[in-house]
Amino acid sequence: MKYVTFLVIIALAVCAFAGGDLEDTKKLLSSRVLLKIENTTLKNVLDAITSQRDIKFVYSKEFGEKKVPIFIANRIELQDALEQLLGQFNLTFVPQEDGTVLIKKALAKSVLRGKVVDIDNNDPIPFANVFLKNSDYGSSTDEKGKYEIKNIKPGVYSLAVRVIGFDTTSIKLNLESGKVFEQNFKLKSQTIQMQEIVKIAEAEKRVFQPQISAFTIDIRQSNLVPSYGEKDIYRTLQMMPGVVVTNDFKSQLYVRGGNSDQNLVMIDGGIAYNPFHFSGILTAFDVDAIDSVSFYTGGFGAEYGGRLSSVLDIQTRKGSNKYSGILSGSPLSAKLLLEGPIWGENRFLITGRQSFISGVSEKMGDRVVPDFFDGIARLDFAKSKNENIKLSSFLGRDKVKMKEGGSGEYLTSTNLTSAFEYLRTFSNRGIFSMGANFGLFKTKIPPPATVENPQENNLSDVSVKLQYDRLSQGKFSWKFGAESHMIAVDYTSFDPIITEYVVDKTLYEAAVFLQTTYKHSEKWNFFPGLRVNYYTSDSPVSIEPRLSARYYLYNFLYFNLSVGRFSQNMVTIYNENDTYNPVDIWLPPEENMKPAIADHFIAGVTYDLPKFILSSEIYFKNYNNLTHYNRERLEEGDPFFVQGKGYSYGFDISLQLLRDTWQIMTNYSFGIASKELYFKYPEPGVDKFHPRYDRRHNINFVSEWEPIRSLNISLGWTLSSGLPFSYMYGAYERLSGWVIDKDYDYITHHPEELYYYLTALTSERDAFRYPWYHRMDLSVRYNLKWKRFELTPFLQIINLYDRPNVLYYDVHGDPYASVPFIFSAGGEFKF
């Protein structure tokens, strides 16, 4: 024996060992040891243990001759050390009644795998919980409905499947040693009742993405958050920690100190550039046509790129194998959804929604009358058992009359995304996907919202993406892919100082990425990734390493860490002083501009129990090359954009309480955002300021209660500190060669009959803050079901106690109130 060192430290009141019975043997096996072994036989190691602790091992001669390489156990229980030592030889130990320890051949462990599908349409069911009852063995299905449970000790078990919206089922299995078993499930859908809320919560938290700062939202829980008559996914997102909305008439999200154009919004893989309707009361996505929503508030994986702050990944729903539909209406809009089989096993889904001119538009002023349409269509073709083709499209249109009785000019906006995806599954647990997407965004802003001539913005985006996923067969899984974009942008705007500004440009973006998952141990999981972006800009290549990690202190208590770099090339025009922008204007970077860069640093801890979930995260983001509209542009040669830098930091705390007939979700967010821009006039310097979305304190509270069967009552309340703004303290008279026909121009009439108007003098940028904001909303829904038909009447109250929140201050310094008390009622009919 070249080297044997063995030290046994007896702890927890085990000070002596006399041997001779089973209880003494168990005490010794539970004591902690420090063990170092190098280049010897298993017999010598066991003899050393026997000589020092008077414990006798019984084993065959062939076992003792096995060679032991280096093995170290640092202060772990003796029984754990023996399991690790013997496990490498497929051996195990069994304490005997006479005090000896028998070493014998271990039974080979079993593997259980299979697929979970919907019995009605044979569609895979992702994120289902598959587990062996009364054991620690379990897993969840992936996006294709597949699951795998490894290293199961042989025996008789009850295998169960549980997922929201489907009946729970189980089957008894006798798992024999060393075999691979396949067990598939077909689940029947059920009507979701409130008593299943605990199961809903368990499913949601188990779906929680490996990356931190990620939420997977169950569409069937969208009624939890009251909205303006329609179920609205953006209203749910606005209640998430770290999310800021600057006023009630905007749907744009500001996530952890980032601007709204720094959010990547995708629907079936295609980018939606302006997924909002004018006034922000409703977003453009029909919730009933959506299958899943993943929302990343930071630290997202390498498969996503092109944005600095967040990712909203929306997947539409595959049509049913039975003809059915939904008809709904409210004071805001009417909607029709149809779905069913087509050409055998293929499916279709189509939905359309048309707005009404209602009292809500009157609340926004009689000079603005909005009208919109949106729709989603999807076709699924089952080419073979392992091959699928998906075609989907989203269309949103707005037509807004800017002034009643005027020239008939309308603000128009169109947003279109079309997606093609080919998916092939291989027997080696590999998945290949090929996708092509076309995106279109067009907007026209007429006078008097602009000066004299219309402002037009047209953007088209043609992209291709290839990806290969290798699912886990052990500790390691990965996905690799590449994508490219060809983006064409046209923009025309009249500038009162430099006449006309025109952009006609095509740019190219490309990227390759690798995202991996490494399960190092039961305690540590790592998620390293790398993305390399190519831009047609002054800095064409951006190398972006990303890493997330999770450490499980206990199975219900774990810590998260994430760091990464992110970049963005396309930007929108916006003015920090504007209270409201009707639509986003997307523009390419100018010459000599560099892509914006953000570095994310995130750490968090989660306490996760079936009926109680508490999580907290801290974050820091460092921004460089942030692009802004050049407010000092006085000559034609001046750049349209200037670039600066900034940072944001803060923390979020989220709490969920779950009971049989009610649930509560509440969160608190603290955040600080700051920017720096260089200026030239009156003398060069640096302008340091907090942007308009710098909200320091934000509290959201949402509750849901079912006092009786089928009656659902939801309550939402928000309390937020005031946003910064620049206060007007005076004005000066200015000669104008053009006139904006608006009340607040204060045109003065001079003897020369020249037009003058008053230009506002404001404080330092965003030096003041609005008053605190708070609002309570209420929603009541009742579900009536008869055979296959369902009728759900609802009523909703916005701003329940009519809080006069300040939208902005006019030129007189008087406050202009935001959304008042609004009562809405409607219904939904499923057939």
XYZ file of N, CA and C in Angstrom, residues 341-528:
564
model
N -59.769 21.371 -37.078
C -58.937 20.582 -37.992
C -59.134 21.028 -39.432
N -58.130 20.750 -40.237
C -58.209 21.070 -41.657
C -57.298 20.099 -42.396
N -57.814 19.467 -43.420
C -57.042 18.519 -44.227
C -56.453 17.411 -43.358
N -57.296 16.680 -42.662
C -56.837 15.547 -41.860
C -56.302 15.964 -40.518
N -55.002 15.713 -40.283
C -54.386 15.980 -38.988
C -53.915 17.422 -38.836
N -54.061 18.228 -39.844
C -53.599 19.607 -39.779
C -54.619 20.472 -39.035
N -54.151 21.617 -38.534
C -55.010 22.475 -37.698
C -54.941 23.921 -38.171
N -55.981 24.689 -37.819
C -55.965 26.117 -38.083
C -56.517 26.859 -36.870
N -56.096 28.103 -36.729
C -56.623 29.027 -35.720
C -56.589 30.420 -36.321
N -57.689 31.148 -36.189
C -57.760 32.514 -36.690
C -58.600 33.348 -35.743
N -58.139 34.540 -35.469
C -58.868 35.432 -34.573
C -58.767 36.853 -35.080
N -59.835 37.628 -34.884
C -59.847 39.029 -35.278
C -60.587 39.867 -34.256
N -60.106 41.089 -34.043
C -60.707 41.976 -33.045
C -60.832 43.380 -33.633
N -62.026 43.974 -33.501
C -62.290 45.315 -34.013
C -62.718 46.223 -32.864
N -62.157 47.426 -32.830
C -62.478 48.359 -31.753
C -63.780 49.095 -32.042
N -64.332 49.699 -30.973
C -65.494 50.571 -31.071
C -65.086 51.991 -30.677
N -65.764 52.990 -31.253
C -65.615 54.363 -30.764
C -66.450 54.455 -29.494
N -65.819 54.715 -28.382
C -66.515 54.631 -27.104
C -66.248 55.861 -26.256
N -66.820 55.817 -25.068
C -66.614 56.905 -24.119
C -65.174 57.047 -23.690
N -64.395 55.994 -23.864
C -62.990 56.083 -23.482
C -62.267 57.103 -24.340
N -62.572 57.149 -25.646
C -61.921 58.132 -26.513
C -62.292 59.549 -26.109
N -63.519 59.738 -25.629
C -63.930 61.065 -25.190
C -63.128 61.515 -23.983
N -62.745 60.536 -23.126
C -61.928 60.888 -21.964
C -60.555 61.391 -22.399
N -60.122 60.991 -23.602
C -58.813 61.396 -24.093
C -58.872 62.727 -24.830
N -60.066 63.275 -25.007
C -60.204 64.548 -25.704
C -60.966 64.378 -26.998
N -61.836 65.358 -27.335
C -62.674 65.221 -28.523
C -61.898 65.430 -29.813
N -60.611 65.762 -29.717
C -59.791 65.935 -30.911
C -59.141 64.632 -31.342
N -59.286 63.571 -30.556
C -58.633 62.301 -30.860
C -59.661 61.187 -30.777
N -59.869 60.458 -31.867
C -60.813 59.346 -31.906
C -60.078 58.125 -32.469
N -59.708 57.161 -31.625
C -58.925 56.021 -32.111
C -59.810 54.897 -32.639
N -59.245 54.144 -33.560
C -59.903 52.974 -34.115
C -58.808 51.966 -34.452
N -59.054 50.681 -34.203
C -58.005 49.701 -34.489
C -58.603 48.352 -34.861
N -57.748 47.530 -35.463
C -58.046 46.133 -35.758
C -56.784 45.326 -35.505
N -56.926 44.113 -34.971
C -55.791 43.204 -34.871
C -56.272 41.768 -35.045
N -55.364 40.907 -35.441
C -55.718 39.512 -35.657
C -54.497 38.621 -35.686
N -54.721 37.332 -35.428
C -53.680 36.306 -35.456
C -54.208 35.117 -36.251
N -53.374 34.568 -37.120
C -53.732 33.365 -37.873
C -52.582 32.375 -37.787
N -52.941 31.087 -37.705
C -51.905 30.053 -37.612
C -52.380 28.779 -38.288
N -51.470 28.135 -39.037
C -51.693 26.837 -39.665
C -50.587 25.890 -39.236
N -50.952 24.661 -38.853
C -49.993 23.640 -38.460
C -50.169 22.419 -39.354
N -49.046 21.957 -39.924
C -49.054 20.799 -40.799
C -48.202 19.699 -40.171
N -48.789 18.541 -39.961
C -48.060 17.392 -39.427
C -47.521 16.591 -40.606
N -46.317 16.913 -41.051
C -45.740 16.254 -42.214
C -45.479 14.789 -41.945
N -45.004 14.459 -40.750
C -44.791 13.079 -40.314
C -44.781 13.075 -38.803
N -44.491 11.915 -38.220
C -44.480 11.805 -36.773
C -43.422 12.704 -36.152
N -42.307 12.889 -36.847
C -41.193 13.658 -36.299
C -40.985 14.994 -36.999
N -41.865 15.351 -37.929
C -41.701 16.591 -38.675
C -42.971 17.426 -38.608
N -42.793 18.721 -38.350
C -43.930 19.639 -38.284
C -43.582 20.947 -38.976
N -44.589 21.537 -39.591
C -44.441 22.839 -40.243
C -45.499 23.781 -39.676
N -45.070 24.990 -39.333
C -45.971 25.981 -38.757
C -45.900 27.269 -39.568
N -47.071 27.808 -39.888
C -47.191 29.116 -40.516
C -48.063 29.991 -39.620
N -47.598 31.166 -39.289
C -48.397 32.043 -38.431
C -48.190 33.489 -38.842
N -49.146 34.331 -38.486
C -49.060 35.738 -38.831
C -49.846 36.568 -37.822
N -49.316 37.744 -37.544
C -49.983 38.716 -36.673
C -50.103 40.038 -37.427
N -51.281 40.672 -37.329
C -51.518 41.957 -37.972
C -52.201 42.897 -37.001
N -51.676 44.089 -36.880
C -52.302 45.133 -36.075
C -52.353 46.437 -36.849
N -53.521 47.084 -36.871
C -53.689 48.343 -37.591
C -54.382 49.367 -36.701
N -53.897 50.599 -36.768
C -54.525 51.713 -36.062
C -54.843 52.820 -37.056
N -55.998 53.426 -36.858
C -56.409 54.576 -37.654
C -57.042 55.574 -36.698
N -56.370 56.685 -36.498
C -56.759 57.630 -35.459
C -57.098 58.974 -36.088
N -58.336 59.406 -35.902
C -58.747 60.724 -36.377
C -58.205 61.770 -35.413
N -57.393 62.677 -35.927
C -56.683 63.620 -35.073
C -57.513 64.841 -34.697
N -58.537 65.198 -35.530
C -59.318 66.387 -35.218
C -60.666 66.268 -35.904
N -61.736 66.293 -35.121
C -63.067 66.190 -35.680
C -63.365 67.405 -36.552
N -63.960 67.134 -37.723
C -64.334 68.220 -38.615
C -63.169 68.855 -39.327
N -61.978 68.240 -39.206
C -60.801 68.803 -39.836
C -60.648 68.341 -41.267
N -59.407 68.252 -41.697
C -59.117 67.932 -43.091
C -59.236 66.452 -43.384
N -59.589 65.667 -42.405
C -59.721 64.234 -42.624
C -58.418 63.479 -42.505
N -57.353 64.138 -41.996
C -56.076 63.473 -41.819
C -56.150 62.480 -40.666
N -55.495 61.343 -40.873
C -55.489 60.303 -39.856
C -54.054 59.911 -39.522
N -53.837 59.615 -38.255
C -52.612 58.932 -37.856
C -52.827 57.451 -38.126
N -51.958 56.834 -38.898
C -52.103 55.416 -39.233
C -50.859 54.654 -38.812
N -51.066 53.419 -38.437
C -49.962 52.567 -38.018
C -50.305 51.122 -38.360
N -49.346 50.400 -38.923
C -49.524 48.985 -39.281
C -48.336 48.184 -38.772
N -48.628 47.081 -38.128
C -47.575 46.193 -37.631
C -47.905 44.774 -38.089
N -46.985 44.141 -38.811
C -47.208 42.808 -39.357
C -45.994 41.930 -39.091
N -46.230 40.712 -38.627
C -45.178 39.710 -38.545
C -45.721 38.404 -39.120
N -44.919 37.756 -39.945
C -45.274 36.459 -40.516
C -44.114 35.496 -40.266
N -44.436 34.272 -39.859
C -43.398 33.329 -39.448
C -43.613 31.971 -40.107
N -42.514 31.365 -40.525
C -42.494 29.988 -41.010
C -41.501 29.206 -40.152
N -41.884 28.000 -39.719
C -40.972 27.173 -38.930
C -41.104 25.708 -39.345
N -39.953 25.110 -39.607
C -39.873 23.672 -39.858
C -39.157 23.032 -38.681
N -39.763 22.004 -38.102
C -39.227 21.377 -36.890
C -39.060 19.885 -37.128
N -37.871 19.353 -36.820
C -37.589 17.931 -36.988
C -36.996 17.400 -35.690
N -37.597 16.317 -35.169
C -37.131 15.676 -33.947
C -36.410 14.384 -34.306
N -35.247 14.157 -33.678
C -34.446 12.966 -33.946
C -34.481 12.024 -32.748
N -34.173 10.755 -33.004
C -34.237 9.733 -31.954
C -33.167 9.910 -30.895
N -32.094 10.650 -31.207
C -31.028 10.871 -30.229
C -31.297 12.072 -29.338
N -32.570 12.472 -29.256
C -32.996 13.602 -28.430
C -32.476 14.925 -28.969
N -32.290 14.975 -30.281
C -31.916 16.206 -30.938
C -33.118 16.817 -31.638
N -33.167 18.142 -31.683
C -34.261 18.863 -32.322
C -33.655 19.914 -33.244
N -34.014 19.850 -34.524
C -33.555 20.828 -35.496
C -34.729 21.704 -35.912
N -34.509 23.002 -35.931
C -35.558 23.931 -36.368
C -34.983 24.919 -37.360
N -35.796 25.257 -38.343
C -35.434 26.239 -39.349
C -36.600 27.209 -39.482
N -36.317 28.483 -39.329
C -37.385 29.471 -39.356
C -37.059 30.642 -40.255
N -38.093 31.221 -40.835
C -37.973 32.441 -41.622
C -39.089 33.383 -41.195
N -38.769 34.664 -41.043
C -39.746 35.635 -40.548
C -39.703 36.909 -41.389
N -40.871 37.501 -41.531
C -40.978 38.791 -42.201
C -41.728 39.744 -41.287
N -41.134 40.886 -41.031
C -41.767 41.895 -40.194
C -41.933 43.195 -40.942
N -43.042 43.881 -40.716
C -43.324 45.152 -41.377
C -43.923 46.114 -40.368
N -43.396 47.334 -40.360
C -43.940 48.382 -39.499
C -44.036 49.663 -40.311
N -45.234 50.245 -40.367
C -45.464 51.482 -41.114
C -46.272 52.439 -40.248
N -45.880 53.699 -40.251
C -46.663 54.693 -39.524
C -46.603 56.026 -40.257
N -47.681 56.788 -40.115
C -47.767 58.119 -40.693
C -48.430 59.031 -39.678
N -47.729 60.081 -39.303
C -48.242 61.047 -38.325
C -48.484 62.363 -39.059
N -49.742 62.769 -39.225
C -50.049 63.961 -40.026
C -50.033 65.225 -39.180
N -50.112 66.395 -39.822
C -50.387 67.610 -39.063
C -51.800 67.511 -38.477
N -52.101 68.147 -37.340
C -51.250 69.077 -36.603
C -50.346 68.419 -35.567
N -50.284 67.080 -35.531
C -49.370 66.441 -34.575
C -47.927 66.697 -34.960
N -47.662 66.934 -36.250
C -46.334 67.331 -36.698
C -46.419 68.732 -37.268
N -45.294 69.221 -37.729
C -45.234 70.564 -38.281
C -45.428 70.505 -39.793
N -46.462 71.041 -40.312
C -46.752 71.197 -41.731
C -46.885 69.872 -42.483
N -45.811 69.114 -42.650
C -45.839 67.920 -43.476
C -45.920 66.651 -42.633
N -46.485 65.568 -43.189
C -46.581 64.316 -42.422
C -45.197 63.743 -42.102
N -45.154 63.021 -41.022
C -43.957 62.285 -40.633
C -44.228 60.810 -40.924
N -43.381 60.167 -41.733
C -43.607 58.787 -42.147
C -42.411 57.921 -41.798
N -42.706 56.687 -41.362
C -41.672 55.729 -41.002
C -42.094 54.352 -41.516
N -41.280 53.757 -42.392
C -41.529 52.417 -42.922
C -40.324 51.541 -42.626
N -40.589 50.346 -42.087
C -39.514 49.420 -41.746
C -39.927 48.020 -42.164
N -39.023 47.299 -42.796
C -39.231 45.884 -43.107
C -38.038 45.076 -42.616
N -38.315 43.883 -42.112
C -37.281 43.035 -41.513
C -37.469 41.612 -42.033
N -36.507 41.117 -42.801
C -36.518 39.740 -43.296
C -35.415 38.979 -42.571
N -35.781 37.894 -41.904
C -34.800 37.170 -41.085
C -34.900 35.669 -41.319
N -33.778 34.987 -41.070
C -33.684 33.533 -41.160
C -32.950 33.047 -39.923
N -33.413 31.922 -39.358
C -32.780 31.385 -38.153
C -32.719 29.867 -38.231
N -31.548 29.313 -37.896
C -31.331 27.876 -37.796
C -30.897 27.552 -36.372
N -31.420 26.463 -35.827
C -31.084 26.104 -34.453
C -31.140 24.591 -34.265
N -30.178 24.079 -33.490
C -30.170 22.655 -33.137
C -30.065 22.539 -31.619
N -31.017 21.821 -31.023
C -31.037 21.595 -29.582
C -30.688 20.139 -29.301
N -29.796 19.929 -28.359
C -29.483 18.570 -27.900
C -29.931 18.479 -26.445
N -31.005 17.738 -26.217
C -31.562 17.644 -24.883
C -30.655 16.811 -23.984
N -30.811 17.004 -22.686
C -29.910 16.401 -21.710
C -30.014 14.886 -21.707
N -28.864 14.230 -21.734
C -28.775 12.802 -21.503
C -27.907 12.532 -20.277
N -27.738 13.512 -19.487
C -26.908 13.404 -18.298
C -26.777 14.764 -17.660
N -25.557 15.243 -17.570
C -25.319 16.520 -16.930
C -25.287 17.693 -17.906
N -25.236 17.391 -19.194
C -24.944 18.455 -20.154
C -25.969 18.470 -21.277
N -26.485 19.663 -21.602
C -27.330 19.863 -22.776
C -26.967 21.205 -23.387
N -27.311 21.380 -24.661
C -26.899 22.601 -25.330
C -27.805 22.897 -26.513
N -27.732 24.134 -26.961
C -28.398 24.566 -28.180
C -27.461 25.492 -28.932
N -27.424 25.324 -30.244
C -26.536 26.105 -31.091
C -27.342 26.631 -32.268
N -27.075 27.872 -32.685
C -27.850 28.420 -33.779
C -27.198 29.624 -34.422
N -27.807 30.057 -35.520
C -27.365 31.236 -36.249
C -28.588 31.926 -36.832
N -28.514 33.243 -36.934
C -29.626 34.000 -37.510
C -29.096 35.228 -38.231
N -29.886 35.726 -39.183
C -29.505 36.928 -39.911
C -30.748 37.767 -40.178
N -30.554 39.088 -40.263
C -31.640 40.039 -40.514
C -31.210 41.007 -41.616
N -32.119 41.294 -42.529
C -31.955 42.382 -43.486
C -33.072 43.389 -43.206
N -32.692 44.572 -42.756
C -33.647 45.569 -42.294
C -33.570 46.789 -43.200
N -34.701 47.140 -43.795
C -34.784 48.330 -44.642
C -35.645 49.380 -43.942
N -35.148 50.613 -43.877
C -35.822 51.688 -43.158
C -35.966 52.908 -44.060
N -37.194 53.426 -44.155
C -37.468 54.709 -44.811
C -38.067 55.643 -43.769
N -37.591 56.883 -43.773
C -38.121 57.855 -42.807
C -38.084 59.233 -43.434
N -39.194 59.956 -43.307
C -39.280 61.328 -43.796
C -39.916 62.192 -42.724
N -39.260 63.286 -42.394
C -39.795 64.183 -41.371
C -39.423 65.615 -41.715
N -40.363 66.520 -41.501
C -40.094 67.946 -41.707
C -39.514 68.532 -40.436
N -38.346 69.143 -40.569
C -37.684 69.807 -39.449
C -37.826 71.305 -39.650
N -38.439 72.033 -38.693
C -38.661 73.474 -38.884
C -37.384 74.276 -39.015
N -36.261 73.714 -38.622
C -35.002 74.447 -38.687
C -34.217 74.082 -39.948
N -34.223 72.794 -40.288
C -33.386 72.332 -41.395
C -34.244 71.756 -42.513
N -35.445 72.202 -42.625
C -36.404 71.723 -43.631
C -36.663 70.236 -43.492
N -36.172 69.378 -44.385
C -36.596 67.990 -44.430
C -35.460 67.050 -44.026
N -35.821 66.012 -43.263
C -34.850 64.988 -42.875
C -35.318 63.662 -43.455
N -34.473 63.025 -44.282
C -34.850 61.807 -45.000
C -33.834 60.711 -44.714
N -34.356 59.495 -44.431
C -33.518 58.313 -44.244
C -34.009 57.231 -45.196
N -33.102 56.650 -45.949
C -33.396 55.514 -46.822
C -32.192 54.587 -46.755
N -32.297 53.565 -45.921
C -31.114 52.777 -45.614
C -31.476 51.308 -45.393
N -30.578 50.438 -45.821
C -30.699 49.003 -45.558
C -29.489 48.553 -44.758
N -29.721 47.845 -43.702
C -28.628 47.350 -42.879
C -28.795 45.865 -42.622
N -27.703 45.241 -42.267
C -27.668 43.797 -42.071
C -27.173 43.489 -40.661
N -27.798 42.504 -40.064
C -27.374 42.016 -38.757
C -27.304 40.488 -38.817
N -26.333 39.921 -38.160
C -26.186 38.463 -38.111
C -25.624 38.068 -36.764
N -25.857 36.818 -36.368
C -25.380 36.356 -35.064
C -25.247 34.844 -35.075
N -24.322 34.351 -34.293
C -24.229 32.931 -33.952
C -24.236 32.836 -32.430
N -24.792 31.749 -31.902
C -24.886 31.630 -30.449
C -24.769 30.176 -30.017
N -24.323 30.007 -28.780
C -24.259 28.707 -28.123
C -24.715 28.891 -26.682
N -25.746 28.176 -26.299
C -26.262 28.231 -24.934
C -26.252 26.815 -24.360
N -25.678 26.644 -23.175
C -25.522 25.309 -22.589
C -26.112 25.260 -21.187
N -26.362 24.039 -20.753
C -26.796 23.763 -19.381
C -25.901 22.660 -18.823
N -25.287 22.923 -17.680
C -24.394 21.948 -17.069
C -24.822 21.732 -15.634
N -25.328 20.537 -15.346
C -25.736 20.175 -13.992
C -24.545 19.537 -13.291
N -23.770 20.371 -12.650
C -22.527 19.917 -12.046
C -22.758 18.930 -10.913
N -23.784 19.185 -10.105
C -24.097 18.325 -8.974
C -25.533 18.594 -8.554
N -25.951 17.964 -7.484
C -27.281 18.230 -6.958
C -27.410 19.648 -6.429
N -26.274 20.267 -6.125
C -26.276 21.613 -5.558
C -26.095 22.698 -6.624
N -25.233 22.429 -7.613
C -24.837 23.480 -8.554
C -25.343 23.192 -9.965
N -25.951 24.210 -10.578
C -26.299 24.191 -11.993
C -25.696 25.432 -12.651
N -25.092 25.244 -13.825
C -24.471 26.350 -14.543
C -25.093 26.452 -15.937
N -25.200 27.704 -16.435
C -25.810 27.951 -17.730
C -24.941 28.935 -18.522
N -23.772 28.503 -19.005
C -22.918 29.397 -19.785
C -23.410 29.534 -21.220
